Amino acid sequence: MNVKTNTLQVVHTIEQLRRLLDSMDRSSSTVGFVPTMGYLHEGHLELVKQAKMQNDLVVMSIFVNPTQFGPGEDFESYPRDLNRDSKLAEEAGVDIIFAPSVVEMYPNDGGIRILPGPQANKLCGASRPGHFDGVLQVVLKLFNIVAPDRSYFGMKDAQQLALIETFVRDYNIPTTIVRVPIVRENDGLAKSSRNVNLTSKERQEAPVIYQALQKGIDWLLESVSPEEVERRIAEFITSTSSGAIDYVQVLDYPSLGPVTEETNEMIIACAIKFSTTRLIDNIIMSTKGGYNVSNDDEQ
Amino acid sequence: MNVKTNTLQVVHTIEQLRRLLDSMDRSSSTVGFVPTMGYLHEGHLELVKQAKMQNDLVVMSIFVNPTQFGPGEDFESYPRDLNRDSKLAEEAGVDIIFAPSVVEMYPNDGGIRILPGPQANKLCGASRPGHFDGVLQVVLKLFNIVAPDRSYFGMKDAQQLALIETFVRDYNIPTTIVRVPIVRENDGLAKSSRNVNLTSKERQEAPVIYQALQKGIDWLLESVSPEEVERRIAEFITSTSSGAIDYVQVLDYPSLGPVTEETNEMIIACAIKFSTTRLIDNIIMSTKGGYNVSNDDEQ
């Protein structure tokens, strides 16, 4: 990636952002959008890298959205550091950071809500009721404010991605969702800010998660049933590491319903606990044209 | 209004519509949007007239939206006549009719829904549970498909207008909602396709509704309380006609909550039954700068 010296602009209001975007000729130049809650890590920068390659201008939002936090969750203590984020974003080539206040985003509340369907209660959503209502709310607002040609989401949070793809499809939202592959360590462990909480023994064991998912793909290609694949993955992880299974699921993607004959894409997703550290990972595979594995070899 | 000979185009798919709209230079020309369920009447043509005056191009959608009809309602038997509508629309100056099929609008269903807040349970909404979920769903889809600069809604359906204004405001939807005043007969009766169902005696009595609403404005300007104004309007109507009160309400607009000191606009809305014919009417008045009556004298 080129390190080019662009001048990052940081704006805090919708009006300022619209003024900047209106000065562009939108018929001849494209906007790539990277929504974040800030405190940027390598995953975010991978989104920027993709956006930068495919668009003339990259807009990043930094907004810790209160409506997607539950009552017991860490909205107040969620880390915020706009100076640090601005430097990282500028180095990565972001053109505009949109960092609104809560009042700027939610000045009124007429009580209208976006209610997700059955997708929201699967995987991690089962333990976070209402979380995805808030995600869809803020995402719709941000899409309307930024009007991006393309919007970039990481495949690490596969459930969020599934919901947003479904929302965009079912409501004709005029942006293209770009899936950005999971960034992994050399040994295959998905990068996460939580990895530092692993003991060195756990860190050595943790790559078993990705190994198990890859075995899962092989078993699915051999026509082993989804239920049996889930069982084997769980057994492989627990027999070769100290990890405990939160869930292992093989589902249709992006509906997150059961795999059927109409399934075009499947996800194998899992959440594994190493003492107090909960790690998630997944592989999405296409079943079109005879179970071709896709979306996973590009990393 | 000029009768000009434009060539109306009728399209049935989203792709056809987008191709037409993409061929315009959207930075220098504006699109006005008139969403309808077809079977056009004078009210619709008034929306077109306004849209025509304020925009370079007028798009009308004609779509009987199944998701806003309840189980006992008349989705199947709702009148449909695209030939008749096309002629009327062309005469009024519509440039493009977008008349999609149900499958074109709802090819998939991931189960995501737009849930209105407390506004939906007031006035006529009390007896139509789920109706406004469907209205907001189709309106969001249509806004995303058409991307109109301005969208035209009649003030006759004041509750629908209130919900859509709130949705646009709270979700930053990039269209301007234009309120089009109620079209009235010379004696003040709001035009409605239901007026033909009145007996000639009832037709003579029916202007009492608008007279009562106007008296209501006077009483509010004299600082009579909303509750007392509701009571007096009901009494005026029942004592001078055979109309029976379904509801008379004085509310904050567009929240449809109670009138408070922060109220900027009020609505007086009523539904009155003449034997089997139910008529609705309303007046919206601004309370900014000392109870100036607005939005009602322009007709």
XYZ file of C-alpha atoms in Angstrom:
598
model
C 0.000 0.000 0.000
C 1.256 3.430 -0.902
C 1.855 5.792 1.981
C 0.559 8.932 0.376
C 0.228 12.285 2.082
C -3.401 13.198 1.819
C -4.885 15.818 4.099
C -7.354 14.168 6.402
C -10.401 16.227 7.277
C -12.204 15.553 10.546
C -15.804 16.774 10.745
C -18.295 16.510 13.584
C -21.610 17.542 12.040
C -23.804 16.152 9.303
C -23.905 19.554 7.643
C -20.105 19.816 7.467
C -19.896 16.326 5.999
C -22.604 16.987 3.420
C -20.876 20.200 2.369
C -17.642 18.293 1.750
C -19.386 15.513 -0.154
C -21.544 17.912 -2.184
C -18.406 19.604 -3.477
C -17.469 16.362 -5.251
C -18.858 15.374 -8.610
C -20.605 12.189 -7.555
C -21.311 11.106 -11.119
C -17.615 10.703 -11.869
C -16.103 9.813 -8.482
C -16.985 7.169 -5.916
C -17.138 7.173 -2.142
C -16.077 4.183 -0.053
C -17.398 4.098 3.499
C -15.854 2.449 6.567
C -18.133 2.657 9.617
C -16.352 2.124 12.954
C -16.694 2.764 16.674
C -13.111 4.033 16.720
C -10.143 2.757 18.720
C -8.839 1.486 15.411
C -6.999 -1.786 15.032
C -5.567 -3.748 12.123
C -9.012 -5.009 11.100
C -10.274 -1.480 10.531
C -7.167 -0.580 8.551
C -7.759 -3.584 6.308
C -11.229 -2.159 5.553
C -9.641 1.184 4.678
C -7.074 -0.505 2.463
C -9.839 -2.197 0.444
C -11.919 0.994 0.300
C -8.895 2.966 -0.843
C -8.241 0.586 -3.726
C -11.801 0.709 -5.026
C -12.882 4.347 -4.557
C -11.821 7.927 -5.160
C -12.625 9.024 -1.627
C -12.724 7.157 1.681
C -15.036 8.293 4.478
C -14.657 6.699 7.912
C -17.221 7.237 10.636
C -16.125 7.048 14.256
C -19.163 6.848 16.491
C -19.712 4.802 19.616
C -23.398 4.154 19.033
C -25.319 4.050 22.327
C -28.361 2.290 20.832
C -26.457 -0.926 20.170
C -25.264 -1.329 23.769
C -27.446 -3.242 26.223
C -28.082 -2.111 29.806
C -25.236 -4.147 31.329
C -22.773 -3.373 28.520
C -19.788 -1.048 28.370
C -21.022 2.026 26.487
C -19.552 4.486 29.006
C -16.197 2.754 29.313
C -15.789 1.886 25.616
C -12.333 3.259 24.648
C -12.309 6.560 22.759
C -9.191 8.299 21.379
C -9.855 10.484 18.347
C -6.282 11.815 18.161
C -4.798 8.339 17.982
C -7.494 7.219 15.517
C -6.968 10.264 13.292
C -3.265 9.516 12.961
C -3.862 5.867 12.075
C -6.652 6.771 9.666
C -4.552 9.422 7.935
C -1.638 7.016 7.499
C -4.008 4.448 6.009
C -5.335 7.004 3.522
C -8.728 7.991 4.934
C -9.887 11.296 3.405
C -12.687 12.263 5.791
C -13.439 11.195 9.352
C -17.026 11.793 10.429
C -17.044 11.827 14.237
C -20.440 13.070 15.388
C -21.665 13.488 18.951
C -24.579 11.443 20.282
C -26.804 14.543 20.132
C -25.789 15.175 16.519
C -26.869 11.639 15.604
C -29.952 11.423 17.819
C -31.393 14.940 18.301
C -34.985 13.640 18.279
C -36.661 10.338 18.908
C -40.019 9.668 17.340
C -39.736 6.043 18.439
C -39.398 4.439 14.996
C -37.175 1.350 15.169
C -35.669 -1.162 12.749
C -36.513 -4.637 13.947
C -34.303 -7.476 12.690
C -35.819 -10.853 11.870
C -34.751 -14.326 13.026
C -31.103 -13.692 11.978
C -30.614 -11.552 15.071
C -31.226 -14.371 17.557
C -28.573 -16.746 16.232
C -24.863 -17.063 17.113
C -23.678 -14.176 19.313
C -27.031 -12.370 18.995
C -28.712 -14.869 21.309
C -26.937 -13.282 24.257
C -27.318 -9.642 23.112
C -31.052 -8.872 22.748
C -31.688 -5.544 21.020
C -28.070 -5.185 19.878
C -28.830 -5.524 16.188
C -31.815 -3.126 16.364
C -29.266 -0.460 17.290
C -26.812 -1.613 14.618
C -29.425 -1.404 11.843
C -30.619 1.973 13.139
C -27.186 3.586 13.055
C -26.209 1.907 9.800
C -29.327 3.196 8.007
C -28.675 6.702 9.327
C -25.022 6.597 8.287
C -25.845 5.250 4.815
C -28.355 8.092 4.374
C -25.854 10.686 5.584
C -22.809 9.480 3.617
C -24.551 8.021 0.518
C -21.587 5.712 -0.132
C -21.110 3.827 -3.379
C -19.475 0.983 -1.433
C -19.502 0.146 2.272
C -16.893 -2.053 3.926
C -17.574 -4.590 6.661
C -15.305 -7.245 8.133
C -16.206 -10.913 7.864
C -15.046 -11.450 11.459
C -18.431 -10.183 12.645
C -20.272 -12.447 10.231
C -23.645 -12.040 11.907
C -23.539 -8.244 11.656
C -22.508 -8.586 8.018
C -25.383 -11.030 7.345
C -27.933 -8.642 8.824
C -26.611 -5.651 6.926
C -26.475 -7.539 3.617
C -30.086 -8.606 4.181
C -31.167 -5.069 5.093
C -29.498 -3.620 1.984
C -31.034 -6.322 -0.232
C -34.579 -6.225 1.167
C -34.817 -2.410 1.399
C -33.013 -1.522 -1.876
C -30.442 0.555 -0.006
C -28.242 2.071 -2.734
C -24.800 0.969 -1.550
C -22.723 -2.100 -2.366
C -21.638 -4.072 0.693
C -18.044 -5.262 0.377
C -17.022 -8.217 2.551
C -13.499 -7.859 3.832
C -11.821 -11.182 4.766
C -10.664 -11.930 8.286
C -7.062 -10.868 8.946
C -5.109 -13.736 10.512
C -1.809 -14.261 12.286
C 0.725 -16.456 10.475
C -0.485 -19.487 12.411
C -4.098 -18.833 11.337
C -5.475 -17.306 14.533
C -7.939 -14.535 13.658
C -6.556 -11.176 14.762
C -8.395 -9.676 17.709
C -7.613 -7.119 20.368
C -8.590 -9.846 22.845
C -5.721 -12.150 21.805
C -3.373 -10.326 24.216
C -5.499 -11.622 27.092
C -4.542 -15.222 26.280
C -1.854 -16.901 28.409
C 1.159 -18.031 26.381
C -0.078 -21.638 26.613
C -3.530 -20.571 25.406
C -1.966 -18.507 22.631
C -0.160 -21.611 21.438
C -3.383 -23.601 21.497
C -5.678 -20.995 19.923
C -4.805 -21.715 16.243
C -6.718 -24.980 16.736
C -9.888 -22.936 16.116
C -9.010 -22.122 12.511
C -7.632 -25.632 11.958
C -10.963 -27.029 13.131
C -12.933 -24.729 10.822
C -10.780 -25.812 7.878
C -11.409 -29.455 8.751
C -15.098 -28.541 8.863
C -14.914 -27.356 5.255
C -13.319 -30.663 4.244
C -16.016 -32.653 6.029
C -18.773 -30.598 4.381
C -17.136 -31.220 0.999
C -17.266 -34.929 1.833
C -21.026 -34.460 2.425
C -20.872 -34.990 6.173
C -24.084 -33.537 7.655
C -23.967 -30.058 9.244
C -24.856 -31.472 12.678
C -22.073 -34.045 12.509
C -19.604 -31.388 11.332
C -20.540 -29.207 14.316
C -19.994 -32.179 16.646
C -16.611 -33.088 15.116
C -15.335 -29.491 15.228
C -16.296 -29.176 18.889
C -14.639 -32.494 19.659
C -11.458 -31.545 17.780
C -11.150 -28.237 19.656
C -11.850 -29.622 23.107
C -9.633 -32.694 22.644
C -6.584 -30.711 21.419
C -6.800 -27.552 23.557
C -8.154 -26.091 26.785
C -10.800 -24.163 24.822
C -14.446 -24.571 25.861
C -17.234 -24.440 23.299
C -19.683 -21.535 23.496
C -21.175 -22.509 20.139
C -20.194 -24.198 16.871
C -22.773 -23.782 14.110
C -23.073 -24.634 10.431
C -25.770 -22.389 8.919
C -27.085 -21.019 5.655
C -25.560 -17.612 4.885
C -26.719 -14.862 5.116
C -30.123 -16.077 6.382
C -28.478 -17.898 9.329
C -31.238 -20.482 9.014
C -30.617 -24.209 8.603
C -28.683 -25.428 5.561
C -31.099 -26.589 2.844
C -30.870 -27.694 -0.772
C -31.332 -24.052 -1.804
C -28.318 -22.942 0.225
C -25.835 -20.960 -1.887
C -23.438 -20.090 0.915
C -22.767 -21.728 4.265
C -21.049 -20.396 7.326
C -19.199 -22.397 9.930
C -19.062 -20.101 12.945
C -17.817 -20.662 16.458
C -17.196 -18.938 19.759
C -14.597 -20.553 21.999
C -13.622 -19.631 25.537
C -10.050 -19.838 26.809
C -10.459 -19.239 30.561
C -11.987 -15.714 30.487
C -11.119 -14.869 26.866
C -13.900 -15.493 24.334
C -12.712 -15.783 20.722
C -14.921 -15.903 17.635
C -14.046 -17.110 14.166
C -15.785 -18.307 11.030
C -15.422 -19.495 7.465
C -17.984 -18.749 4.767
C -18.059 -21.157 1.830
C -19.949 -21.049 -1.414
C -21.947 -24.143 -2.327
C -22.638 -22.971 -5.865
C -21.294 -25.112 -8.666
C -20.407 -28.063 -6.476
C -19.216 -26.911 -3.085
C -16.444 -24.588 -4.166
C -14.690 -23.121 -1.193
C -14.567 -19.331 -1.504
C -14.036 -16.179 0.494
C -11.366 -17.852 2.535
C -8.310 -18.383 0.407
C -7.727 -14.743 -0.294
C -6.188 -13.964 3.070
C -51.633 24.389 -15.184
C -50.119 23.956 -18.618
C -51.285 20.968 -20.568
C -48.006 19.983 -22.125
C -47.403 16.964 -24.268
C -44.717 14.998 -22.552
C -44.206 11.365 -23.338
C -45.044 9.339 -20.292
C -42.893 6.274 -19.739
C -44.326 3.351 -17.795
C -41.778 0.959 -16.276
C -42.332 -2.160 -14.226
C -38.885 -3.052 -12.901
C -36.417 -1.348 -10.597
C -33.679 -1.825 -13.179
C -35.676 -0.058 -15.922
C -36.444 2.828 -13.587
C -32.832 3.175 -12.460
C -31.656 3.184 -16.080
C -34.030 6.062 -16.870
C -33.007 8.025 -13.774
C -29.288 7.355 -14.263
C -29.480 8.923 -17.708
C -30.331 12.269 -16.063
C -27.714 14.602 -14.651
C -28.879 14.553 -11.044
C -26.596 17.406 -10.011
C -28.452 19.869 -12.225
C -31.989 18.502 -12.326
C -34.414 17.477 -9.601
C -36.837 14.596 -9.208
C -40.232 14.985 -7.552
C -41.871 11.776 -6.338
C -45.568 11.014 -5.937
C -46.156 7.595 -4.326
C -49.667 6.198 -4.877
C -51.640 2.972 -4.834
C -53.197 3.966 -8.148
C -56.852 4.475 -9.045
C -56.000 8.133 -9.199
C -58.346 10.868 -8.013
C -58.155 14.635 -7.748
C -56.015 14.440 -4.586
C -53.262 12.555 -6.420
C -53.372 15.009 -9.310
C -52.918 17.865 -6.849
C -49.712 16.142 -5.644
C -48.537 15.883 -9.258
C -49.331 19.544 -9.864
C -47.154 20.595 -6.934
C -44.373 18.195 -7.930
C -44.475 19.485 -11.496
C -44.042 23.089 -10.378
C -41.024 22.340 -8.186
C -39.034 19.724 -10.134
C -37.601 18.905 -13.546
C -38.993 15.399 -13.573
C -41.987 13.793 -11.872
C -41.980 10.104 -10.965
C -45.206 8.488 -9.778
C -45.272 5.033 -8.266
C -48.405 2.945 -8.579
C -48.192 -0.020 -6.253
C -50.901 -1.603 -4.126
C -48.645 -2.541 -1.240
C -49.752 -5.822 0.366
C -47.773 -5.257 3.580
C -49.944 -2.327 4.650
C -53.209 -4.265 4.420
C -54.441 -6.149 7.471
C -55.924 -9.679 7.331
C -59.553 -8.496 7.054
C -58.769 -5.661 4.639
C -59.368 -5.301 0.914
C -55.963 -5.965 -0.705
C -57.369 -8.350 -3.298
C -60.339 -6.191 -4.234
C -58.518 -2.839 -4.130
C -59.280 -1.197 -7.516
C -56.510 -1.373 -10.117
C -56.634 0.225 -13.585
C -53.243 1.113 -15.004
C -54.598 2.236 -18.388
C -56.948 4.752 -16.806
C -54.232 5.897 -14.361
C -51.649 6.310 -17.130
C -53.952 8.617 -19.079
C -54.698 10.774 -16.039
C -51.030 10.851 -15.028
C -49.889 11.796 -18.521
C -52.420 14.623 -18.711
C -51.222 15.919 -15.344
C -47.606 15.895 -16.525
C -46.106 12.802 -14.905
C -42.898 11.793 -16.703
C -42.398 8.268 -15.378
C -44.814 5.795 -13.825
C -43.143 3.069 -11.791
C -45.661 0.222 -11.535
C -43.854 -2.818 -10.106
C -45.312 -6.240 -9.329
C -45.433 -7.563 -5.773
C -42.598 -9.983 -6.600
C -40.488 -7.134 -8.017
C -40.877 -5.226 -4.742
C -40.642 -8.190 -2.355
C -38.498 -10.919 -3.977
C -36.958 -11.914 -0.629
C -37.916 -11.556 3.001
C -35.213 -11.601 5.624
C -37.788 -10.542 8.198
C -36.424 -7.038 8.900
C -39.272 -4.642 9.724
C -39.697 -0.917 10.403
C -41.604 -0.507 13.655
C -43.366 2.813 14.187
C -43.481 4.361 17.640
C -46.490 5.691 19.599
C -47.631 7.831 16.640
C -49.004 4.726 14.942
C -51.593 3.978 17.612
C -53.367 7.321 17.522
C -56.261 8.540 15.344
C -57.106 6.051 12.573
C -54.085 3.873 13.438
C -55.792 2.590 16.590
C -58.062 0.428 14.454
C -55.392 -0.672 11.932
C -52.615 -2.483 13.808
C -49.549 -3.100 11.629
C -50.769 -0.776 8.872
C -48.017 1.793 9.358
C -45.275 -0.884 9.566
C -46.163 -1.686 5.972
C -46.363 1.981 4.985
C -42.885 2.734 6.366
C -41.485 -0.412 4.753
C -42.702 0.431 1.261
C -41.888 4.126 1.607
C -38.277 3.388 2.597
C -37.925 0.999 -0.340
C -39.432 3.508 -2.769
C -37.246 6.353 -1.484
C -34.173 4.140 -1.947
C -35.250 3.128 -5.452
C -36.282 6.584 -6.734
C -33.868 8.797 -4.708
C -36.241 11.764 -5.022
C -35.230 15.325 -4.186
C -38.791 16.001 -3.019
C -41.626 13.643 -2.108
C -45.275 14.687 -2.084
C -47.858 13.586 0.453
C -51.373 14.839 1.018
C -52.367 16.392 4.324
C -55.676 14.534 4.219
C -53.912 11.489 5.629
C -52.267 13.519 8.363
C -51.206 10.539 10.421
C -49.361 8.915 7.509
C -47.695 12.260 6.822
C -46.688 12.629 10.486
C -45.074 9.189 10.527
C -43.211 9.742 7.272
C -41.957 13.185 8.351
C -40.695 11.624 11.587
C -39.051 8.729 9.750
C -37.288 11.094 7.332
C -36.162 13.356 10.198
C -34.956 10.637 12.574
C -33.229 8.499 9.927
C -31.709 11.320 7.833
C -33.497 10.110 4.710
C -32.276 12.400 1.915
C -35.595 13.647 0.539
C -37.679 16.704 1.373
C -41.256 15.891 2.336
C -43.703 18.367 0.794
C -47.090 18.636 2.485
C -49.873 19.147 -0.038
C -52.987 20.849 1.387
C -56.364 19.128 1.440
C -58.421 19.784 -1.681
C -61.941 20.916 -0.726
C -65.307 21.388 -2.406
C -66.564 24.959 -2.604
C -68.532 24.469 0.608
C -65.425 23.282 2.451
C -66.031 19.521 2.483
C -62.742 17.688 1.986
C -62.759 15.864 -1.336
C -62.967 12.100 -1.012
C -64.023 9.236 -3.232
C -66.348 8.304 -0.377
C -68.399 11.511 -0.640
C -70.540 9.910 -3.379
C -71.821 7.449 -0.782
C -73.498 10.245 1.193
C -77.256 10.726 0.819
C -78.184 14.161 -0.502
C -79.255 15.181 3.020
C -75.920 13.965 4.435
C -74.032 15.718 1.646
C -75.737 18.974 2.659
C -74.790 18.401 6.302
C -71.206 17.259 5.772
C -69.596 20.739 5.443
C -70.290 21.078 9.172
C -67.089 19.070 9.716
C -64.823 21.739 8.259
C -66.855 24.496 9.906
C -66.343 22.781 13.248
C -62.579 22.458 12.673
C -62.366 26.164 11.841
C -64.252 27.007 15.028
C -61.763 24.786 16.820
C -58.901 26.941 15.534
C -60.674 30.053 16.850
C -61.190 28.456 20.252
C -57.530 27.397 20.454
C -56.489 30.955 19.576
C -58.680 32.100 22.486
C -56.670 29.671 24.669
C -59.505 27.235 25.227
C -57.938 23.931 26.381
C -57.498 21.128 23.843
C -59.897 18.856 25.735
C -62.594 21.513 25.806
C -62.046 22.229 22.100
C -62.497 18.524 21.328
C -65.730 18.505 23.348
C -67.099 21.640 21.657
C -66.298 20.397 18.144
C -68.027 17.093 18.831
C -71.025 18.910 20.235
C -71.186 21.300 17.287
C -71.130 18.445 14.774
C -73.656 16.229 16.540
C -76.054 19.104 17.293
C -76.107 20.445 13.724
C -75.955 17.240 11.671
C -76.649 13.518 11.700
C -72.904 12.796 11.888
C -71.665 10.529 14.678
C -68.260 11.078 16.245
C -65.619 8.395 15.719
C -62.945 10.682 17.189
C -62.112 14.361 17.536
C -58.576 15.014 18.741
C -56.331 18.010 19.295
C -52.720 16.815 19.317
C -49.135 17.947 18.936
C -47.963 17.560 15.338
C -46.168 15.518 14.067
C -45.562 13.596 17.340
C -49.344 13.050 17.796
C -48.689 13.257 21.542
C -50.472 15.674 23.876
C -50.145 19.422 23.260
C -47.453 20.903 25.544
C -45.691 24.232 25.932
C -43.045 23.003 23.455
C -45.657 22.337 20.785
C -44.812 24.080 17.501
C -47.668 22.688 15.485
C -51.058 21.312 16.490
C -53.504 19.197 14.579
C -57.249 19.077 15.020
C -58.293 15.811 13.438
C -61.614 14.053 13.309
C -63.407 11.052 11.860
C -67.164 11.378 11.504
C -69.671 8.759 10.435
C -72.697 9.574 8.320
C -74.686 6.318 8.426
C -72.141 3.937 6.821
C -69.846 6.597 5.337
C -66.817 7.497 7.460
C -65.234 10.864 6.603
C -61.925 12.199 7.937
C -60.687 15.763 7.981
C -58.110 17.871 9.801
C -56.484 21.247 10.165
C -52.844 21.705 11.131
C -51.936 25.031 12.739
C -48.591 26.486 13.692
C -48.249 27.777 17.253
C -44.924 29.491 16.551
C -44.845 33.260 16.989
C -48.189 33.482 18.720
C -50.647 30.963 17.366
C -50.508 31.851 13.689
C -52.840 29.684 11.709
C -50.991 28.129 8.797
C -51.157 25.384 6.221
C -54.825 25.883 5.773
C -55.436 29.163 3.971
C -53.577 28.180 0.844
C -56.377 26.100 -0.608
